[in-house]
Short mmCIF file of C-alpha atoms in Angstrom, two decimals:
data_model
loop_
_atom_site.label_atom_id
_atom_site.label_comp_id
_atom_site.label_asym_id
_atom_site.label_seq_id
_atom_site.Cartn_x
_atom_site.Cartn_y
_atom_site.Cartn_z
CA MET X 206 -65.02 -29.63 167.06
CA THR X 207 -63.79 -33.19 165.96
CA VAL X 208 -64.67 -34.99 162.94
CA ASN X 209 -66.61 -37.45 164.94
CA THR X 210 -68.80 -34.68 166.12
CA VAL X 211 -69.32 -33.29 162.66
CA LEU X 212 -70.28 -36.67 161.20
CA ALA X 213 -72.57 -37.31 164.09
CA GLY X 214 -74.29 -33.93 163.61
CA ILE X 215 -74.90 -34.75 159.92
CA VAL X 216 -76.23 -38.13 160.33
CA VAL X 217 -78.30 -37.24 163.48
CA VAL X 218 -80.06 -34.42 161.82
CA PHE X 219 -80.48 -36.62 158.55
CA PHE X 220 -82.16 -39.48 160.56
CA GLY X 221 -84.11 -37.22 162.81
CA VAL X 222 -85.53 -35.14 159.93
CA GLN X 223 -86.31 -38.18 157.91
CA GLY X 224 -88.04 -40.07 160.80
CA ILE X 225 -90.04 -37.14 161.96
CA ALA X 226 -91.21 -36.16 158.39
CA ARG X 227 -92.31 -39.73 157.69
CA LEU X 228 -94.20 -39.91 160.96
CA ALA X 229 -95.77 -36.61 160.53
CA ALA X 230 -96.90 -37.34 156.91
CA SER X 231 -100.62 -37.67 156.40
CA ASP X 232 -102.05 -41.16 156.46
CA GLN X 233 -102.48 -41.06 152.68
CA GLU X 234 -98.78 -40.25 152.18
CA GLN X 235 -97.75 -42.99 154.55
CA HIS X 236 -99.95 -45.55 152.83
CA ALA X 237 -98.68 -44.63 149.43
CA ALA X 238 -94.97 -44.79 150.54
CA ALA X 239 -95.64 -48.17 152.34
CA TYR X 240 -97.35 -49.43 149.08
CA HIS X 241 -94.35 -48.15 147.01
CA PHE X 242 -91.92 -50.26 149.27
CA GLY X 243 -94.14 -53.21 149.57
CA VAL X 244 -94.52 -53.04 153.29
CA SER X 245 -97.35 -52.50 155.56
CA VAL X 246 -98.13 -49.11 157.00
CA SER X 247 -97.31 -50.44 160.48
CA GLU X 248 -93.74 -51.57 159.27
CA TYR X 249 -93.19 -48.20 157.56
CA ARG X 250 -93.98 -46.38 160.72
CA LYS X 251 -91.80 -48.64 162.77
CA PHE X 252 -88.87 -48.06 160.45
CA SER X 253 -89.53 -44.27 160.61
CA ALA X 254 -89.43 -44.41 164.49
CA LEU X 255 -86.17 -46.51 164.00
CA LEU X 256 -84.57 -43.69 162.14
CA ILE X 257 -85.21 -41.29 165.06
CA LEU X 258 -84.09 -43.70 167.73
CA GLY X 259 -80.95 -44.56 165.59
CA GLY X 260 -80.04 -40.85 165.28
CA LEU X 261 -80.63 -40.48 169.00
CA GLY X 262 -78.39 -43.42 169.84
CA MET X 263 -75.57 -41.94 167.64
CA ALA X 264 -75.99 -38.61 169.47
CA ALA X 265 -75.75 -40.48 172.69
CA GLY X 266 -72.61 -42.15 171.51
CA LEU X 267 -70.78 -39.07 171.76
CA VAL X 268 -71.11 -39.47 175.49
CA VAL X 269 -71.35 -43.19 175.71
CA PRO X 270 -69.36 -44.58 172.77
CA ALA X 271 -70.73 -48.16 172.85
CA LEU X 272 -74.17 -46.70 172.10
CA GLY X 273 -73.03 -44.93 169.18
CA ILE X 274 -71.27 -47.88 167.88
CA ALA X 275 -74.41 -50.08 168.14
CA ALA X 276 -76.55 -47.48 166.74
CA SER X 277 -74.27 -46.70 163.77
CA VAL X 278 -74.05 -50.52 162.88
CA VAL X 279 -77.87 -50.83 162.82
CA MET X 280 -78.24 -47.53 160.82
CA ILE X 281 -75.60 -48.63 158.24
CA ILE X 282 -77.40 -51.96 157.81
CA SER X 283 -80.78 -50.13 157.45
CA MET X 284 -79.48 -47.78 154.91
CA VAL X 285 -78.04 -50.46 152.76
CA ILE X 286 -81.50 -52.24 153.03
CA VAL X 287 -83.23 -48.95 152.01
CA ALA X 288 -80.90 -48.61 149.06
CA GLY X 289 -81.71 -52.12 147.95
CA LEU X 290 -85.46 -51.49 148.36
CA ARG X 291 -85.18 -48.24 146.22
CA TYR X 292 -83.32 -50.20 143.66
CA VAL X 293 -85.86 -52.92 143.46
CA CYS X 294 -88.69 -50.33 143.45
CA GLN X 295 -86.85 -48.81 140.35
CA ASP X 296 -86.50 -45.46 141.92
CA GLY X 297 -83.90 -43.22 140.22
CA PRO X 298 -80.16 -43.37 140.86
CA ALA X 299 -80.13 -40.34 143.21
CA ARG X 300 -82.89 -42.07 145.34
CA VAL X 301 -80.66 -45.27 145.42
CA ALA X 302 -77.42 -43.30 146.15
CA LEU X 303 -78.57 -41.22 148.95
CA PRO X 304 -79.00 -43.88 151.61
CA LEU X 305 -75.49 -45.30 150.46
CA VAL X 306 -74.03 -41.90 150.95
CA ILE X 307 -75.65 -41.74 154.47
CA ALA X 308 -74.33 -45.17 155.20
CA ALA X 309 -70.83 -44.07 154.21
CA LEU X 310 -71.14 -40.93 156.53
CA THR X 311 -72.25 -43.27 159.27
CA ALA X 312 -69.44 -45.59 158.66
CA GLY X 313 -67.14 -42.62 158.88
CA TYR X 314 -68.68 -41.76 162.23
CA LEU X 315 -68.28 -45.38 163.31
CA THR X 316 -64.48 -45.37 162.48
CA THR X 317 -63.97 -42.29 164.62
CA ALA X 318 -66.20 -43.38 167.54
CA GLY X 319 -64.74 -44.40 170.80
#
């Protein structure tokens, strides 16, 4: 098993679990999360779907490297934005750091892709 495969596995599972959990949450939980971040519920749901699609794109990148590269760039940008939102919303340091750690792992995947 290569480093690329291990990193892909970690981030694919993270993005998949996060996206599915957010989409499976109750309407009340989705409204509360959307309100917390200052976005509409529709935008919150779209971003949740993006997490799943990004993970799938990175998984597909193990077979078609260009897909993995494109998906990982989008997911790195997304995680940096999430960290910024969490900072602005005054979430705790761990909640700000987690998306940055995932962005770093995704960057590791990106450097080994292809």
